[in-house]
CSV table of C-alpha atoms in Angstrom, one decimal:
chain,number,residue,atom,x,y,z
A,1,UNK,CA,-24.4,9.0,-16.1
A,2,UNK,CA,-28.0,9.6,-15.5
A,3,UNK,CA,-29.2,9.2,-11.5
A,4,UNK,CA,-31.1,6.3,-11.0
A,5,UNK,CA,-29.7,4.6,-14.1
A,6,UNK,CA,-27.4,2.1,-12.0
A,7,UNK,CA,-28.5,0.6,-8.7
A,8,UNK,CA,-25.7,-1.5,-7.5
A,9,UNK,CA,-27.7,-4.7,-5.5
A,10,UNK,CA,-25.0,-5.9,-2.7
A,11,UNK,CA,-25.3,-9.5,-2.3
A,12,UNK,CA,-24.6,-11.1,1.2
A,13,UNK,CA,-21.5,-13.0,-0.4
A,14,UNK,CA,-20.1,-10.1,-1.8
A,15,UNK,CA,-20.8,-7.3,1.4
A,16,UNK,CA,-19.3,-10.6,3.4
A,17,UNK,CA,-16.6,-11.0,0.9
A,18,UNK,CA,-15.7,-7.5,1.4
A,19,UNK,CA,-16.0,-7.2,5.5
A,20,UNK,CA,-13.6,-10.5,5.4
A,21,UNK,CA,-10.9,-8.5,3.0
A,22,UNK,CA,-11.6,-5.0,5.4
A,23,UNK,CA,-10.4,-7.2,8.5
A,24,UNK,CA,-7.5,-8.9,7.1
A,25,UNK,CA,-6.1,-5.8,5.9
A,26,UNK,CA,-6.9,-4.2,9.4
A,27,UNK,CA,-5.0,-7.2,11.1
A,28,UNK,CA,-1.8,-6.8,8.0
A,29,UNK,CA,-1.5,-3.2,8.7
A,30,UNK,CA,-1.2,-3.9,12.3
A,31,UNK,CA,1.1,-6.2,12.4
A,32,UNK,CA,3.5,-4.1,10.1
A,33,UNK,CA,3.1,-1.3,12.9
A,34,UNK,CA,3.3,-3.2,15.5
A,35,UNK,CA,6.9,-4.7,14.0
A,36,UNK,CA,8.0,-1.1,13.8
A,37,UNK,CA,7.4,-0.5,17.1
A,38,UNK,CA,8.4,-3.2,19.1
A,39,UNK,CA,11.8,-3.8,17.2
A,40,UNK,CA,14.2,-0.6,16.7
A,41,UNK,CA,16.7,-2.3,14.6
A,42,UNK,CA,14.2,-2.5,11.4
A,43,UNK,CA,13.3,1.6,11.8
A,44,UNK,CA,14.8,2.4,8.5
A,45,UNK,CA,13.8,5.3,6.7
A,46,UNK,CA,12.0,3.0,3.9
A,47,UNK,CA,10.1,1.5,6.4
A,48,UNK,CA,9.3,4.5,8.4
A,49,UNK,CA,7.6,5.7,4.7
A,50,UNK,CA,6.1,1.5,5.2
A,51,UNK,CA,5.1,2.8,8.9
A,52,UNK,CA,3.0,5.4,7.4
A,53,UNK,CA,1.0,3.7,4.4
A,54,UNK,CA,0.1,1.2,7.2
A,55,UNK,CA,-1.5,3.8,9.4
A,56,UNK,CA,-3.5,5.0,6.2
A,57,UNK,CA,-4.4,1.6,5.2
A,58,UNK,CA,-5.3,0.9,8.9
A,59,UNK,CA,-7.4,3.6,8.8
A,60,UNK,CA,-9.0,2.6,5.1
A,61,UNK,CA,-9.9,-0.8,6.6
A,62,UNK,CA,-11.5,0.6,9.4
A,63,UNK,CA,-13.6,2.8,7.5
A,64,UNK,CA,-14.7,0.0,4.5
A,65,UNK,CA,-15.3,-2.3,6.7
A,66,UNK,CA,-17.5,0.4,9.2
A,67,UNK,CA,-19.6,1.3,5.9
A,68,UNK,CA,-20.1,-1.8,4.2
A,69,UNK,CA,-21.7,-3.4,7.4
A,70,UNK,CA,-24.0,-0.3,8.0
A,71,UNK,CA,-24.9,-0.8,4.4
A,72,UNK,CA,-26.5,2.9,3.8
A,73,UNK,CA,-29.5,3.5,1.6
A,74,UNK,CA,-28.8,7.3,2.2
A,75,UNK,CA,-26.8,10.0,3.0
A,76,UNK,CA,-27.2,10.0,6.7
A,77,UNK,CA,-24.3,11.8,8.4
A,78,UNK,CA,-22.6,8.6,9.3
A,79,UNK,CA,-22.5,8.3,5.9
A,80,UNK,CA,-21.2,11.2,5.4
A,81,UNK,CA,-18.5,10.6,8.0
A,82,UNK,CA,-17.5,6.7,7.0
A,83,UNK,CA,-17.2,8.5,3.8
A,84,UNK,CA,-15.0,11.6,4.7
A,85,UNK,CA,-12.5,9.5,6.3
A,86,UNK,CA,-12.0,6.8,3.6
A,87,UNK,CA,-11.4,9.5,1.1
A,88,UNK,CA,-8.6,10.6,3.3
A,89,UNK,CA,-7.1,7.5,4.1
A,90,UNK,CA,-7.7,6.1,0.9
A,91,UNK,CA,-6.2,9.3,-1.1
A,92,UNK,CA,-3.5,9.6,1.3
A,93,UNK,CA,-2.5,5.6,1.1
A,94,UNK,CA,-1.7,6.5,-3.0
A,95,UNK,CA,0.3,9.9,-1.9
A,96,UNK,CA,2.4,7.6,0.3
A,97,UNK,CA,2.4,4.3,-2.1
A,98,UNK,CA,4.3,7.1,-4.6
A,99,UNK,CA,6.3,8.6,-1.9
A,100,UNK,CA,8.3,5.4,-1.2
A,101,UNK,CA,8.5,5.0,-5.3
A,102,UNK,CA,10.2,8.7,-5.2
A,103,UNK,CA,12.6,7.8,-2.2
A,104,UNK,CA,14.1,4.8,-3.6
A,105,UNK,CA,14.7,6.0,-6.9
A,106,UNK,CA,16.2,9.1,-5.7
A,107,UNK,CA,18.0,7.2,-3.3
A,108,UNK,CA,19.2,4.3,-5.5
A,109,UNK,CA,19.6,5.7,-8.9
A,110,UNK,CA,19.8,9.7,-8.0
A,111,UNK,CA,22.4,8.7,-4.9
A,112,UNK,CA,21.2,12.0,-3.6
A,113,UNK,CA,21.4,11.8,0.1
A,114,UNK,CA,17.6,11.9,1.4
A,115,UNK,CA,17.3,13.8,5.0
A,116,UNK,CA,14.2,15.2,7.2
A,117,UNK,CA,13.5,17.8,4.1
A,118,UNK,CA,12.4,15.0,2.0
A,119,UNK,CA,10.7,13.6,4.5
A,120,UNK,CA,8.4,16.7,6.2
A,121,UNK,CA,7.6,17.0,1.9
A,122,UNK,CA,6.5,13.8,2.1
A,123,UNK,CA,3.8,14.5,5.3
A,124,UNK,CA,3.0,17.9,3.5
A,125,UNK,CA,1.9,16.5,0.4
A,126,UNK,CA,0.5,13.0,1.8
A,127,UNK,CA,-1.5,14.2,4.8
A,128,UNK,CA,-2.1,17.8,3.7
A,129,UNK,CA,-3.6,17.0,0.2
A,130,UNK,CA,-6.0,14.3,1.0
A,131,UNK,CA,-7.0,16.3,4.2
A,132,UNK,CA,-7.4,19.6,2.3
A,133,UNK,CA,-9.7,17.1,-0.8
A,134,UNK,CA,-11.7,16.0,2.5
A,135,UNK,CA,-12.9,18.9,3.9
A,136,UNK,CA,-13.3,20.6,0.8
A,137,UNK,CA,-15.7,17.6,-0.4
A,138,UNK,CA,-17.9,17.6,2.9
A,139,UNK,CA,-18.2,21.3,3.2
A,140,UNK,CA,-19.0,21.3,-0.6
A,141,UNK,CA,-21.7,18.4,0.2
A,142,UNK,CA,-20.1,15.8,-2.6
A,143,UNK,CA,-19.9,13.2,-0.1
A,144,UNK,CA,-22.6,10.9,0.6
A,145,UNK,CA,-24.5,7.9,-0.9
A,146,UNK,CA,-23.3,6.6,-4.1
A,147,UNK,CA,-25.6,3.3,-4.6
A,148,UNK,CA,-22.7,1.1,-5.1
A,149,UNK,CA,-22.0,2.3,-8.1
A,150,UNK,CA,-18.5,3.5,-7.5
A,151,UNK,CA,-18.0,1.9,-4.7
A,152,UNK,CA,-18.7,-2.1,-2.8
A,153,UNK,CA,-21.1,-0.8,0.1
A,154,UNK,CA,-19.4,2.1,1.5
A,155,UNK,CA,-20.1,5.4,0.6
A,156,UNK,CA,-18.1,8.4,-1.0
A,157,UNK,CA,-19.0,10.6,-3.9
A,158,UNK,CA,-22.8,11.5,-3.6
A,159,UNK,CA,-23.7,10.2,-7.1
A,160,UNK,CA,-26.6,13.0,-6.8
A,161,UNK,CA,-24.0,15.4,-6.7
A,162,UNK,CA,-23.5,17.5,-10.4
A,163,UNK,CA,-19.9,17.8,-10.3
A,164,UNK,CA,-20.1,14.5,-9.2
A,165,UNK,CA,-17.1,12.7,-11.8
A,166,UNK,CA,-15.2,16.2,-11.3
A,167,UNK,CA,-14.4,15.4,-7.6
A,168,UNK,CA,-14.5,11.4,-8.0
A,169,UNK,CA,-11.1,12.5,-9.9
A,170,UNK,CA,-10.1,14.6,-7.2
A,171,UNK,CA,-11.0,12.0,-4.7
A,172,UNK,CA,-9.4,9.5,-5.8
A,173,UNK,CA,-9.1,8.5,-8.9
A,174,UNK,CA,-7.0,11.3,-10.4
A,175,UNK,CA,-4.2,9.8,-8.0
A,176,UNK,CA,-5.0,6.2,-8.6
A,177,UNK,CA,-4.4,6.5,-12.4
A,178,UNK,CA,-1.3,8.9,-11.6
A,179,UNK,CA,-0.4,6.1,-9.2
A,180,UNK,CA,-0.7,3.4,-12.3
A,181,UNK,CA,2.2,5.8,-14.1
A,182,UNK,CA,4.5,6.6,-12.0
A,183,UNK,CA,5.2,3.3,-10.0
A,184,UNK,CA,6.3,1.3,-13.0
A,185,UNK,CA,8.2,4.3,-14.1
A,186,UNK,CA,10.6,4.6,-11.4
A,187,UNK,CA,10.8,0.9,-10.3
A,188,UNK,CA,11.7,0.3,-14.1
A,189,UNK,CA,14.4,2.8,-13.5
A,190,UNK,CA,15.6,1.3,-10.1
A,191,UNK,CA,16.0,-2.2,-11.8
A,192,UNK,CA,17.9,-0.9,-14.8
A,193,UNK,CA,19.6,0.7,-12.5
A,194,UNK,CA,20.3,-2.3,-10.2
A,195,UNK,CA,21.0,-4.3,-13.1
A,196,UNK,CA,23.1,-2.1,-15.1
A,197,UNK,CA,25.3,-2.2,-11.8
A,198,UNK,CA,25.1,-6.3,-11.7
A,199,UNK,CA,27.1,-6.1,-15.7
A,200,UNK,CA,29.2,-3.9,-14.1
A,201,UNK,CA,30.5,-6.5,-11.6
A,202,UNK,CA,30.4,-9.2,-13.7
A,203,UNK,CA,34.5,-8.9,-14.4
A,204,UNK,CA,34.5,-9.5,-10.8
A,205,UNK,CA,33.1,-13.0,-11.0
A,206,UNK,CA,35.6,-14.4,-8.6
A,207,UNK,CA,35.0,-12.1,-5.8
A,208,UNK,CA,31.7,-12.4,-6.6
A,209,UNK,CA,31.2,-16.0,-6.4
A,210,UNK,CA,32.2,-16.1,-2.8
A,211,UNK,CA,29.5,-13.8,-1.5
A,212,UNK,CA,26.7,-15.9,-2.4
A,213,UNK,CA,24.9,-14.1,0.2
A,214,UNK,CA,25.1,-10.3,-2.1
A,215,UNK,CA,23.7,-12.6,-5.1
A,216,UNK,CA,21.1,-13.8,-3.2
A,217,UNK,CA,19.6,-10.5,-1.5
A,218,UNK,CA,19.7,-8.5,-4.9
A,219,UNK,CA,17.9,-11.2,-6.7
A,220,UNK,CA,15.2,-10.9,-4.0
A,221,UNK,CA,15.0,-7.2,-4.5
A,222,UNK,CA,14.5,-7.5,-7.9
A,223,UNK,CA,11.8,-9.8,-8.0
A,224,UNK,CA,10.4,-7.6,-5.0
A,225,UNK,CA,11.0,-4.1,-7.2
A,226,UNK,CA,8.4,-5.8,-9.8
A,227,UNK,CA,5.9,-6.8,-7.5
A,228,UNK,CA,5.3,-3.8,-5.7
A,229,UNK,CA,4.3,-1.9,-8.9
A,230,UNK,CA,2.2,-5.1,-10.2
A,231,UNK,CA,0.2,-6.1,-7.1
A,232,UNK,CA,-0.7,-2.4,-6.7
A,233,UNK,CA,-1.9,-2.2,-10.0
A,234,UNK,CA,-4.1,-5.5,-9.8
A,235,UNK,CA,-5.6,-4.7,-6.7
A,236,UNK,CA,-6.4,-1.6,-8.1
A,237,UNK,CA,-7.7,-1.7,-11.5
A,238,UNK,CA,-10.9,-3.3,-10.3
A,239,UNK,CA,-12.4,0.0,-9.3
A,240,UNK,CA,-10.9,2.0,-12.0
A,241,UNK,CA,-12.6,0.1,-14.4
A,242,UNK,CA,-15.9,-0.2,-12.2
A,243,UNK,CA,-15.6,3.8,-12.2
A,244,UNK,CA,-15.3,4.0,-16.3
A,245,UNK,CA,-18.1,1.6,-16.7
A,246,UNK,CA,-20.4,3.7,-14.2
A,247,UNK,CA,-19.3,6.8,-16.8
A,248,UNK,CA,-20.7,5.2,-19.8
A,249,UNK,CA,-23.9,3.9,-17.4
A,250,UNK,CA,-22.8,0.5,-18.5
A,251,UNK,CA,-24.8,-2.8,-17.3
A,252,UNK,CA,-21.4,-4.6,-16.8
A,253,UNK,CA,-20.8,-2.5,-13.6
A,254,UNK,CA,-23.2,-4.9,-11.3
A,255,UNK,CA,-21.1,-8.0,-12.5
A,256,UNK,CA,-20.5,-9.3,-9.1
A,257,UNK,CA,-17.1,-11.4,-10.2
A,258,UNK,CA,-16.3,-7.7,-10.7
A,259,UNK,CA,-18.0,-6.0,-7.6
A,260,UNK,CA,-15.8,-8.5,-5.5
A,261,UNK,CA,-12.3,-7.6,-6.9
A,262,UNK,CA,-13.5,-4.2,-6.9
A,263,UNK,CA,-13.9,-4.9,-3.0
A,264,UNK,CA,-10.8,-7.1,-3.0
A,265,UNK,CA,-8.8,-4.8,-4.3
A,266,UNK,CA,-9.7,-1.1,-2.5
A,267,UNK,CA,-9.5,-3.0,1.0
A,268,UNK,CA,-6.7,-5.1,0.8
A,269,UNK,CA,-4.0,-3.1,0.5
A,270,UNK,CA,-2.8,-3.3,4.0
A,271,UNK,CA,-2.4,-6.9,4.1
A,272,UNK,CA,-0.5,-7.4,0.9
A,273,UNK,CA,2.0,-4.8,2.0
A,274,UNK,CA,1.9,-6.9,5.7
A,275,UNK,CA,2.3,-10.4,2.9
A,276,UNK,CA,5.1,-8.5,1.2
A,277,UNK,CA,7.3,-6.9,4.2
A,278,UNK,CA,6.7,-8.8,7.0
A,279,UNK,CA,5.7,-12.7,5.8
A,280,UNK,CA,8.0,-12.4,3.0
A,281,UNK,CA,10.7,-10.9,5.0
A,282,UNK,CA,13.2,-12.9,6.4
A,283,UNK,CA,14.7,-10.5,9.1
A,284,UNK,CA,11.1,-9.5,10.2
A,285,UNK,CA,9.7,-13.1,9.6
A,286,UNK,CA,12.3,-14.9,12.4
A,287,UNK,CA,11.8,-11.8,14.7
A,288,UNK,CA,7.9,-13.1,14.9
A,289,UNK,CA,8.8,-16.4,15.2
A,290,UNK,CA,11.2,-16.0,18.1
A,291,UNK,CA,8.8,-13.8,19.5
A,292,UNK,CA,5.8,-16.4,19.0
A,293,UNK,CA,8.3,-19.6,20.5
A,294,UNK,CA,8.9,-16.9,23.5
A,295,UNK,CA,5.8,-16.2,24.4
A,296,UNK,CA,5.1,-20.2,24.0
A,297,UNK,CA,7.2,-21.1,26.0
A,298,UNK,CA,7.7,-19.7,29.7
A,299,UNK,CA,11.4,-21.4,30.5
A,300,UNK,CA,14.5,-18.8,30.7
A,301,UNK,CA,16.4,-20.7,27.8
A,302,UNK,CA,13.1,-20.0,25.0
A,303,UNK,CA,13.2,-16.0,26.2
A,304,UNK,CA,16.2,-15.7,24.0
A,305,UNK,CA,16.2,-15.4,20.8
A,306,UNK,CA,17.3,-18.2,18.8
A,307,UNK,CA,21.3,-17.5,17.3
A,308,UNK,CA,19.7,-17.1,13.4
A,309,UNK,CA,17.7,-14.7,14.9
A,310,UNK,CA,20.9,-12.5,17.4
A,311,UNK,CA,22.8,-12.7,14.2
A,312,UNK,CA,20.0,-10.4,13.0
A,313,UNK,CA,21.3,-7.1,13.7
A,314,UNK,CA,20.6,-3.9,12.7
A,315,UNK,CA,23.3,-4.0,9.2
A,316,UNK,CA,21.7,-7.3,8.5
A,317,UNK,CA,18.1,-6.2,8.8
A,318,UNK,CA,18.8,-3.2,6.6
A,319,UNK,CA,20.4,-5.8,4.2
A,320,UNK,CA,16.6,-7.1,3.3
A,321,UNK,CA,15.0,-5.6,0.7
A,322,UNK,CA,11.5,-6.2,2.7
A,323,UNK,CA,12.4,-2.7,4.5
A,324,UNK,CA,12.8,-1.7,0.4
A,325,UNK,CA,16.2,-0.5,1.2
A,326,UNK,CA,18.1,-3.7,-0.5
A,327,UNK,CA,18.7,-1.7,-3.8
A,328,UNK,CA,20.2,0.7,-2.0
A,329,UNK,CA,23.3,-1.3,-0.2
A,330,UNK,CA,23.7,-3.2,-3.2
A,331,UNK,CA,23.7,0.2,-5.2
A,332,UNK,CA,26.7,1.3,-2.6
A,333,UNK,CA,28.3,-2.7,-2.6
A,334,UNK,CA,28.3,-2.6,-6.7
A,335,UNK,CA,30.0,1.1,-6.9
């Protein structure tokens, strides 16, 4: 991969494209944060694991979206910066995508109970590593302008930089194609799981046809237990192929249908997560619209919440499997 060999020209549709996805995934994140904090009830541990993927994707957005409006042409110390703290975010966003992967299944199919050990691993290894790549990379000097070639406008690894692929793996892309293994990996193993328990009731038929309710959620976290490992992977694979192209100094890297899912897919992770657990959510998705009639509406009867919404307590919000703890309570209901 030669310098100079691949100049990646941003069009305005595509930079625009990409400042668009930046802000929706800024506004997703914040919304799933803000549902955290305003409503204690829905603080379960899978979505305190949620809580922080949305603070790195927050942080992700924020940085794409500050470096593909600057548009750099070289590596200015902003550049350096907007650079040094997407590599974080974005390396730590994959360190905490697998996290919640590793807490369900050991939850769910291990039954191993899961307390604050787990969980100060879990900050060690996704804040700690990233930060530790980060600093390593700007003392170093690897970070810095990389003419679009890896990236849709922002910078990262200096493509001047001779050890440049060696620390493109190490920020980033290492994880993301570890990310591509594991996820299936264990969320195959949580639905064999899950439906290996399903057979197991089904001599219970009669029992079972008079909880509708049981039938209803664990279908929902199956179809939600395949989707997390797919939409992950599509949003993804834009920019893993964009960065095996720019290996092989292929032509096809500048293909702008390409250039936009590459930009797509790096900043949009925020608000597919906000699509999946808070729009898709049932629980979460009357809480906002309670809240939204509430703040409508100024008489004392609209302050209340509406009775779907009381009966929404804290078993029944832990009960949805958009706080990825459904597979767990129908793991305990099935044994």
């Amino acid at each position: 991969m030669p310098h100079g060999a691949l100049q990646t020209e941003l069009y305005p549709f595509e930079r625009v494209t990409v400042l668009v996805s930046c802000a929706l995934s800024f506004l997703g994140s914040s919304l799933l944060v803000g549902t955290h904090a305003l409503w204690p009830e829905l603080r379960t541990r899978p979505r305190q694991l949620l809580l922080y993927l949305s603070l790195a994707d927050l942080l992700s957005a924020a940085s794409y979206f500050y470096g593909a409006l600057k548009d750099f042409s070289s590596s200015t110390w902003e550049c350096v910066a907007q650079g040094a703290v997407s590599t974080f975010s974005n390396t730590s966003s994959f360190f905490w995508t697998m996290a919640i992967a590793l807490y369900l299944y050991i939850s769910i199919v291990q039954g191993s109970p899961t307390g604050t050990s787990l969980l100060c691993f879990f900050h060690v290894v996704s804040w700690g590593v990233p930060l530790v790549i980060t600093v390593l990379a700007v003392i170093l000097k690897k970070i810095g302008y990389d003419a679009s070639d890896v990236s849709v406008g922002w910078c990262w690894i200096d493509i001047e930089a001779e050890d440049r692929i060696l620390w493109m793996l190490l920020a980033g892309k290492l994880w993301e194609i570890l990310a591509y293994v594991t996820l299936p990996v264990f969320y195959i193993l949580i639905k064999k799981h899950i439906n290996r328990a399903h057979a197991a009731l089904s001599e219970y038929r009669p029992i079972l046809s008079r909880t509708p309710a049981l039938q209803l959620r664990t279908s929902v976290a199956d179809k939600k237990l395949i989707l997390i490992p797919v939409i992950f992977i599509f949003l993804r694979i834009w920019s893993t192929i964009r960065f095996v192209l720019t290996l092989c100094s292929s032509p096809a890297v500048q293909n702008p249908l390409l250039v936009v899912l590459h930009g797509i897919g790096n900043t949009f992770q925020g608000g597919a997560n906000c699509i999946m657990f808070v729009l898709c959510t049932r629980v979460v998705r009357n809480k906002l619209l309670s809240s939204l009639c509430c703040w409508r509406s100024s008489s004392p009867e609209h302050s209340l919440a509406s009775p779907e919404s009381r009966s929404q307590g804290p078993d029944s919000a832990t009960k949805d499997w958009g706080d990825a703890q459904e597979g767990d309570r129908a793991r305990a209901e099935f044994s």
